[in-house]
Coordinates of C-alpha atoms and ligand atoms in Angstrom, one line a residue:
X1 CA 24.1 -16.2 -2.0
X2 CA 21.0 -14.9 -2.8
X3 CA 20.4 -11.8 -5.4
X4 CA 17.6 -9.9 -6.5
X5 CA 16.6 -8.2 -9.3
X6 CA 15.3 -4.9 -8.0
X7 CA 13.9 -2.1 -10.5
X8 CA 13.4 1.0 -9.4
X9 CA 10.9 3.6 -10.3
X10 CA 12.1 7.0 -9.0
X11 CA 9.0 9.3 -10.3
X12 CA 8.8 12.7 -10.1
X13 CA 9.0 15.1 -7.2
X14 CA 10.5 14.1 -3.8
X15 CA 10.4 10.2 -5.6
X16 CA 13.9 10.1 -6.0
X17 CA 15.5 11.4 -3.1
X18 CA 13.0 8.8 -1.1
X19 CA 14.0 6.1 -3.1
X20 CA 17.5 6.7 -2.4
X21 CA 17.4 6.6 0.7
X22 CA 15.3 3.3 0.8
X23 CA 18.2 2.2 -1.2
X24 CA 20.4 2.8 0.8
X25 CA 18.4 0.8 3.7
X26 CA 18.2 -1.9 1.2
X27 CA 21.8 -2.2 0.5
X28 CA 23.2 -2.0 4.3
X29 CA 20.3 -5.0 4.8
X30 CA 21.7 -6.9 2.0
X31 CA 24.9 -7.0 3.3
X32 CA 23.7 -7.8 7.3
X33 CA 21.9 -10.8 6.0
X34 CA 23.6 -12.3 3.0
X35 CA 22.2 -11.4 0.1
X36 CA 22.9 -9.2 -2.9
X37 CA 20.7 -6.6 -4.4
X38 CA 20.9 -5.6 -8.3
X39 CA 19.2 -2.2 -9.8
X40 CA 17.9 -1.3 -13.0
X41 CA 16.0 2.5 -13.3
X42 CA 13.0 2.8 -15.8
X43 CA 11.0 6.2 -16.2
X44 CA 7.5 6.3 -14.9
X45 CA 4.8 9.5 -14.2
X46 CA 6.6 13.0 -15.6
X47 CA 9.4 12.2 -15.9
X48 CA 8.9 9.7 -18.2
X49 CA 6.6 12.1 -20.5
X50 CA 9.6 14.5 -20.4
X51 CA 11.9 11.8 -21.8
X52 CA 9.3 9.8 -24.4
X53 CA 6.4 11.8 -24.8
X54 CA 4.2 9.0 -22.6
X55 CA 4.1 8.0 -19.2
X56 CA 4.6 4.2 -19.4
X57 CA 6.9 3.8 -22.0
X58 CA 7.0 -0.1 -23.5
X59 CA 10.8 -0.3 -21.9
X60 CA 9.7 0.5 -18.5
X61 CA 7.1 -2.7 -18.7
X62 CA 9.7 -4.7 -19.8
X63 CA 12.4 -4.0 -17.1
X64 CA 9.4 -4.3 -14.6
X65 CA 8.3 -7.8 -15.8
X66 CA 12.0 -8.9 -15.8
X67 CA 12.4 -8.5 -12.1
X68 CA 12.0 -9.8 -8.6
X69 CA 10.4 -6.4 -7.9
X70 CA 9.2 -3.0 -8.2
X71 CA 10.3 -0.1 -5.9
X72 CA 8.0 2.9 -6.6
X73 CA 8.9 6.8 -5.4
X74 CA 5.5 8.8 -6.3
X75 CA 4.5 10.2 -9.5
X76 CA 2.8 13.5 -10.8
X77 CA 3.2 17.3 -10.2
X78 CA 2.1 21.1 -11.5
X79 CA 4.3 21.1 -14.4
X80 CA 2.0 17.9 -16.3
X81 CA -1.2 19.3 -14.7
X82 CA -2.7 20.6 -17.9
X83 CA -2.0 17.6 -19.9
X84 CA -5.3 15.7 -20.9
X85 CA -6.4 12.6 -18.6
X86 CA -4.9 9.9 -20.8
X87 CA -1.2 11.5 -21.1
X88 CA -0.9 12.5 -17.5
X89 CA 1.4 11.1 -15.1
X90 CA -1.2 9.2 -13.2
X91 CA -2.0 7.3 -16.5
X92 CA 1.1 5.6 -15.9
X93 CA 0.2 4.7 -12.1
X94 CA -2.9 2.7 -13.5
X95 CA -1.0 1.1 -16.3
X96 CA 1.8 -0.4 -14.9
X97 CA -0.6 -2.3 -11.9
X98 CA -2.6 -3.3 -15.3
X99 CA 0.3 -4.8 -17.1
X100 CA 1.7 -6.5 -13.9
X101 CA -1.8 -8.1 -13.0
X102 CA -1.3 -6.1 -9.8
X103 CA -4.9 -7.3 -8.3
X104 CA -4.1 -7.1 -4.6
X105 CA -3.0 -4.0 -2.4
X106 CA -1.7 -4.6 0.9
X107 CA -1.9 -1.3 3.2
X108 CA -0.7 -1.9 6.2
X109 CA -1.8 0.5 9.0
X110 CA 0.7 0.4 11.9
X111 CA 1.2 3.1 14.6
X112 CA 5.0 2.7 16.0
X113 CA 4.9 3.4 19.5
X114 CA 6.8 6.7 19.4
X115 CA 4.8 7.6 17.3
X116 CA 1.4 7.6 19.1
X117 CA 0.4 10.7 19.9
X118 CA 0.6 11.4 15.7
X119 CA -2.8 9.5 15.9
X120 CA -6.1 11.4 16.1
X121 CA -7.7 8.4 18.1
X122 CA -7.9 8.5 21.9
X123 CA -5.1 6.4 23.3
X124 CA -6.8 4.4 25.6
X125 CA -8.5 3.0 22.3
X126 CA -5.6 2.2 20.4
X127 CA -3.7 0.6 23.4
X128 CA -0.2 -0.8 22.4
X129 CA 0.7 -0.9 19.4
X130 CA -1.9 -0.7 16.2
X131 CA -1.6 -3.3 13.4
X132 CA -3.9 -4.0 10.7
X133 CA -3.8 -4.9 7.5
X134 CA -6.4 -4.5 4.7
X135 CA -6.5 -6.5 1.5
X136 CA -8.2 -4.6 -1.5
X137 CA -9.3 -6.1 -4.7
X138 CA -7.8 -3.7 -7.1
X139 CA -8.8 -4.8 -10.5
X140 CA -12.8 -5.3 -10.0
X141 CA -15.6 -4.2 -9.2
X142 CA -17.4 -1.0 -10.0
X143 CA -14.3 1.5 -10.9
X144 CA -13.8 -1.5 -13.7
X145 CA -17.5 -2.0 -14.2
X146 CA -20.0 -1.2 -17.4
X147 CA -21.5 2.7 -17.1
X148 CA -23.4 4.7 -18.4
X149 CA -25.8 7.6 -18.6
X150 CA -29.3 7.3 -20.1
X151 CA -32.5 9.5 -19.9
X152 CA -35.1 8.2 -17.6
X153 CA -38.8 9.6 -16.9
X154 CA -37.2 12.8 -18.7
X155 CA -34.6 12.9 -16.4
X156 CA -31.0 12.5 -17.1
X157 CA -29.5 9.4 -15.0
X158 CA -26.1 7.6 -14.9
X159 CA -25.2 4.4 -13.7
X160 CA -22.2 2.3 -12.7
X161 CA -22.2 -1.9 -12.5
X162 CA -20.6 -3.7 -9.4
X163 CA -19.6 -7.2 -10.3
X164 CA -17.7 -9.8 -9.7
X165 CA -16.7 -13.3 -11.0
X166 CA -15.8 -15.9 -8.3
X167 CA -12.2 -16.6 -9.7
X168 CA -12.0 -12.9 -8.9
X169 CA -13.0 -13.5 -5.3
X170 CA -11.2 -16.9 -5.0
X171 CA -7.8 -15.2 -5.9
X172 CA -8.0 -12.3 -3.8
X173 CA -9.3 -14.5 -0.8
X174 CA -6.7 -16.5 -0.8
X175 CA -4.3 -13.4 -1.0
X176 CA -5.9 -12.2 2.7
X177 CA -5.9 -16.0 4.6
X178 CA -2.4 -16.4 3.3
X179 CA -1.3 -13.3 5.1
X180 CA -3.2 -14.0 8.4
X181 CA -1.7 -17.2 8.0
X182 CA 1.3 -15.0 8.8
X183 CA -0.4 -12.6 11.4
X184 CA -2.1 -13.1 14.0
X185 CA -4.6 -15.9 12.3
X186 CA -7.8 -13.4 12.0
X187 CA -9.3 -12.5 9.0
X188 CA -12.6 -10.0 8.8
X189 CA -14.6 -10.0 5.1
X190 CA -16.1 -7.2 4.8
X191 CA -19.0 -6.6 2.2
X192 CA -22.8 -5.4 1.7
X193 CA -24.3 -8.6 1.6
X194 CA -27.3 -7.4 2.9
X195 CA -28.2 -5.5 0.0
X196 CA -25.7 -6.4 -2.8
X197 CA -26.1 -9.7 -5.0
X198 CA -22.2 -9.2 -5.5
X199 CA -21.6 -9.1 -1.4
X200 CA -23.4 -12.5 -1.6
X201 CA -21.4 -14.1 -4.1
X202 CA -18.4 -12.4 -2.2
X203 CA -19.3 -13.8 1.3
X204 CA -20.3 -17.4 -0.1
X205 CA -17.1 -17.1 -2.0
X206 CA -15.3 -16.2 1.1
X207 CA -16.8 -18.8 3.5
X208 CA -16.4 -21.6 0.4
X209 CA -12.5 -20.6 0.7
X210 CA -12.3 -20.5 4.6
X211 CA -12.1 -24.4 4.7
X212 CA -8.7 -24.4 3.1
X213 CA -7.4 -22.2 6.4
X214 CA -8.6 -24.4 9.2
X215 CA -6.8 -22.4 11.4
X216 CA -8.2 -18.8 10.2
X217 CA -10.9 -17.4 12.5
X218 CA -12.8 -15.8 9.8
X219 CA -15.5 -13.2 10.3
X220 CA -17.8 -11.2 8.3
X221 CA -18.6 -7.6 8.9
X222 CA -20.9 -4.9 6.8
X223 CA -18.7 -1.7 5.3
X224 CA -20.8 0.6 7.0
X225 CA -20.0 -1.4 10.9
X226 CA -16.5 -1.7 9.7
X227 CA -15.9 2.2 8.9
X228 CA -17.6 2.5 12.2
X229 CA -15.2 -0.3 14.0
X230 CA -12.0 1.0 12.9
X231 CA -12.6 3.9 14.8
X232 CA -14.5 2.6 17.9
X233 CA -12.0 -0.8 18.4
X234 CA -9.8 -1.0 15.7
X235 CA -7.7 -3.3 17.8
X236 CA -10.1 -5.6 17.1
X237 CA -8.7 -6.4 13.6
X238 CA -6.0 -8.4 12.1
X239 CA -6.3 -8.8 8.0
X240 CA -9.1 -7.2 6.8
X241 CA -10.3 -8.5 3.0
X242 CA -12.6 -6.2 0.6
X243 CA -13.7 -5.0 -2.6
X244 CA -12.2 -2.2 -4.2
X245 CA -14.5 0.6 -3.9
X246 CA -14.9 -0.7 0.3
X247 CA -11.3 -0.9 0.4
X248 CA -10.7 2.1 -0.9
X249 CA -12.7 4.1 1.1
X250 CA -11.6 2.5 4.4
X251 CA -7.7 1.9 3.9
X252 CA -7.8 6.0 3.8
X253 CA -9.9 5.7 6.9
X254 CA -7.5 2.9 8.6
X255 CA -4.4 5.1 7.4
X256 CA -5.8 8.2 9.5
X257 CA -5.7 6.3 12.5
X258 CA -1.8 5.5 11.8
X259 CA -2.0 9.4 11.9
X260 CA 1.0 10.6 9.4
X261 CA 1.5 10.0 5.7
X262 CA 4.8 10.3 5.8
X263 CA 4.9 6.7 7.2
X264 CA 2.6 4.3 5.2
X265 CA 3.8 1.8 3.1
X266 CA 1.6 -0.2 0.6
X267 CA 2.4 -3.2 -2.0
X268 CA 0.8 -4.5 -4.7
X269 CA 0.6 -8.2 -5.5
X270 CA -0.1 -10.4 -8.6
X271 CA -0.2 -13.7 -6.7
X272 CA 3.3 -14.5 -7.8
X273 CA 6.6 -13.5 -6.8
X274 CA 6.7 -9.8 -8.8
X275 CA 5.0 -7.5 -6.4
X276 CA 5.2 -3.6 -6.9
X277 CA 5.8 -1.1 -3.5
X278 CA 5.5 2.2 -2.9
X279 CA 4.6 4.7 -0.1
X280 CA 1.0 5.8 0.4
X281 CA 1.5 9.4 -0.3
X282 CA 2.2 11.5 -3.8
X283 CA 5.2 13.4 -5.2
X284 CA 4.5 16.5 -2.4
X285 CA 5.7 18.4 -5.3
X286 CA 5.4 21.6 -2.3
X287 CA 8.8 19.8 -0.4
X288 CA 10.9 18.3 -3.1
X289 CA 14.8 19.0 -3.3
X290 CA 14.9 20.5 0.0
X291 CA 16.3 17.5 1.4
X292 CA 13.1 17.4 4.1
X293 CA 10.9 14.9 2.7
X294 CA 9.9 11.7 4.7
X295 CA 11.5 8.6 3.3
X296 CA 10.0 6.4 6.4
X297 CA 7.4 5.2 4.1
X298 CA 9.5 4.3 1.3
X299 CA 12.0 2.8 3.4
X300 CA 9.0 0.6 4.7
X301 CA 7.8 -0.5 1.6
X302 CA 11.2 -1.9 0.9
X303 CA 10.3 -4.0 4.1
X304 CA 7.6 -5.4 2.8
X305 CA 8.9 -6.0 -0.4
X306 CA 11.1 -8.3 1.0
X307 CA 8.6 -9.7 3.7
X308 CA 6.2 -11.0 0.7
X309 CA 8.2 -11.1 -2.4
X310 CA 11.6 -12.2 -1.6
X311 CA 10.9 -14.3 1.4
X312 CA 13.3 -12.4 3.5
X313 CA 11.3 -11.9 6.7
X314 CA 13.7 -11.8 9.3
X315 CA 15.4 -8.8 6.8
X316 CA 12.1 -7.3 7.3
X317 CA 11.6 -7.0 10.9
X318 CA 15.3 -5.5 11.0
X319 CA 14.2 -2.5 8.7
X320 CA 10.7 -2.3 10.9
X321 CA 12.7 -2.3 14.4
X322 CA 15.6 0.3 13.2
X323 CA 12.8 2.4 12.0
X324 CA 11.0 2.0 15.4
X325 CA 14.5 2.6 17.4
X326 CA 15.3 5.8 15.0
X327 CA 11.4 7.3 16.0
X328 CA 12.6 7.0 19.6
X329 CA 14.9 9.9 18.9
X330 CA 14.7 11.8 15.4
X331 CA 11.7 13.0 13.6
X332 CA 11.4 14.3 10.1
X333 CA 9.6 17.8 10.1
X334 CA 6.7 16.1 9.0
X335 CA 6.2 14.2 12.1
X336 CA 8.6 16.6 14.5
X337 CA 7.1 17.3 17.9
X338 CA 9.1 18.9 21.0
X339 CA 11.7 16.8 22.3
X340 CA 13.4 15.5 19.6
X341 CA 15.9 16.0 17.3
X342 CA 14.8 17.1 13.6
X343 CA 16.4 15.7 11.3
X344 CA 16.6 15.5 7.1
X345 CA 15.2 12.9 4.5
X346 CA 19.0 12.1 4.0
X347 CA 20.3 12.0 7.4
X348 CA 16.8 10.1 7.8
X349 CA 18.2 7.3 6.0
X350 CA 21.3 7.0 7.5
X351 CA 20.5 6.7 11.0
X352 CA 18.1 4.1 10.3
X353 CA 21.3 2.2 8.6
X354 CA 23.2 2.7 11.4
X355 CA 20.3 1.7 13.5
X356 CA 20.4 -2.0 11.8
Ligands
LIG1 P1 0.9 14.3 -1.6 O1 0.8 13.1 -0.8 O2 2.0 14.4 -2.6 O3 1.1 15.5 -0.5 C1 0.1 15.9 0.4 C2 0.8 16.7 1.6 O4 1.6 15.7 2.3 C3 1.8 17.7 1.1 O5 1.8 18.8 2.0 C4 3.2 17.0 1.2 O6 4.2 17.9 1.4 C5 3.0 16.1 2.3 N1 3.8 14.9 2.2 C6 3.5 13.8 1.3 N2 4.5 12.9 1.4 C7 5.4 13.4 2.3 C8 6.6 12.9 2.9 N3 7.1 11.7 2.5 N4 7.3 13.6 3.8 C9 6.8 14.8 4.2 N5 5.6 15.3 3.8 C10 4.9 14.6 2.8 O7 -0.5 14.6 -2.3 P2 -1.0 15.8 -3.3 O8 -0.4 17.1 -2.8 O9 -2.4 15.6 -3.3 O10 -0.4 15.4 -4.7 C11 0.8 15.8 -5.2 C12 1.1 15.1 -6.5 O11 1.3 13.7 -6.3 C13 0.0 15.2 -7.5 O12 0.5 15.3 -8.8 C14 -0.8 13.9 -7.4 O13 -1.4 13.5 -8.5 C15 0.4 13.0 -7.1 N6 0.1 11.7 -6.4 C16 0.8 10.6 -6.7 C17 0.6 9.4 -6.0 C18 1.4 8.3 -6.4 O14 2.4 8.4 -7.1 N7 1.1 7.1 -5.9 C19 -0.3 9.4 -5.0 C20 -1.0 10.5 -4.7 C21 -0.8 11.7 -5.4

């Protein structure tokens, strides 16, 4: 049998009562398909700064390293607001993606049927059911990139650099065609190649990568069309492969179309096995330990941690249909609309267990 090494990084805020209940999901899926789940806890965020006076202390890198992978709550809140830049909570966020080579995120956008309506787009646009996935290069590019400020004609200027190498490109490419290997065999590229040097290297890069996925239909698509697409026909995508500034930008735009954050999962790959998951949104420091938070996301990115780090697919589509069956029915506040039940983040996590 099976059995993975699972750390867990509860956070601060509503982290730990959303990892608990992913937990939970992950334990009753264990059992349904034959496999065995083991947990270690290590401090991340404020709660770690409480406990060691930093917010990524050495052991929590360690237990990271040493397992199949990450489970992440959410991080940060009021009480370490004042603290300077490098000691806050977020601090930690950044370095533990550094010292696990995170370079990849994965954020899914999905609308589950039920859920529909949540979406601000028209629903004649988005049609069935809304799946896309965009790959973002998370460790280049310009937020890694030489700056500056200098004086020029008088004036005081700044300036950021954009680059990147072509193993850079190469890893993260193969990242996105591996996936829509998976999916539905599309892949979109999307750059500024006709103004940026960088978009050139990307989209030669790209192309030059293509021929080892025969069976990818790859395309290539400006950030400024895309932005534009994902609003007019975002049915049109499948995997969707950027930089990380583009990415950024428009996996908050893709994630509006899903419609609540409550329900977005994300993972973060370093193009081995170890991969670190988490939901989309923060420590909503406003809800925590009134037992009403949504743990739909964190329950979702325990799918997908065992989708692409533990090779447990069919596991995965159990988690990602008993979510879909509970929606039918219950809603957390956040997503509550007339006709069906409300229910808790606790309760929440039951019913989907009982739903698989
Ligand atoms: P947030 O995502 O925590 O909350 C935004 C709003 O969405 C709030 O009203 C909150 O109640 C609601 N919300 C978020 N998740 C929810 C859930 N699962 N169920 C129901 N409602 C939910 O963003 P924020 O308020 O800007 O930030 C709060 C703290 O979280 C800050 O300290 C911020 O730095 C931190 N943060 C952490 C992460 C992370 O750990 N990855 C990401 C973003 C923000």
């Amino acid at each position: 049998m099976e059995n993975y090494k699972i750390t867990l990084l509860k956070g601060d805020g509503i982290g730990p009562e959303i990892v608990n209940q992913a937990v939970k999901v992950l334990d009753k899926t264990a059992e349904k398909f034959n496999f065995t789940v083991d947990y270690d806890e290590a401090l991340l965020g404020g709660c770690a700064i409480d406990a060691t006076g930093v917010p990524l202390p050495d052991e929590t890198v360690e237990k990271c390293k040493a397992s199949d992978s990450v489970l992440l709550g959410a991080v940060g809140g009021p009480k370490w607001d004042k603290l300077p830049g490098d000691q806050r909570p977020e601090k930690g966020l950044l370095g533990i993606r550094g010292a696990l080579g995170l370079f990849a995120n994965l954020r899914p956008s999905v609308i589950f049927g039920p859920l529909k309506s949540a979406s601000p787009i028209k629903d004649d646009i988005i049609g069935g059911n809304l799946d896309i996935m965009i790959v973002r290069e998370l460790t280049g590019g310009i937020y890694f990139g030489e700056r500056g400020r200098k004086t020029v004609d008088s004036n005081e200027a700044a300036w950021d650099t954009e680059m990147y190498s072509v193993p850079e490109i190469e890893r993260i490419a193969r990242v996105a065609f591996d996936l829509a290997m998976k999916r539905n065999k599309k892949l979109t590229s999307v750059d500024k190649a006709n103004v940026l040097e960088s978009s050139r290297l990307w989209r030669e890069t790209v192309i030059r990568i293509s021929k080892e996925y025969p069976e990818v239909e790859l395309n290539h698509m400006y950030v400024d069309n895309c932005a534009m697409q994902l609003v007019r026909n975002p049915r049109q995508f499948d995997v969707i492969v950027t930089s990380n500034i583009f990415g950024d930008i428009l996996s908050d735009e893709a994630s509006m179309i899903a419609g609540s954050i409550g329900m977005l999962a994300s993972a973060s790959l370093s193009g081995g096995k170890l991969g670190l998951y988490e939901p989309i949104h923060g420590s909503a420091p406003d809800i925590a330990g009134q037992d009403i938070a949504n743990p739909l996301a964190t329950i979702l990115s325990v799918a997908m941690m065992l989708r692409y780090s533990l090779n447990q697919g069919a596991a995965a589509d159990a988690i990602e249909a008993a979510v879909a069956k509970v929606l039918e029915k219950y809603r957390t506040p956040d997503i509550y609309e007339d006709g069906f039940e409300k229910v808790g983040c606790e309760k929440m996590g039951d019913l989907v267990c009982e739903a698989l």
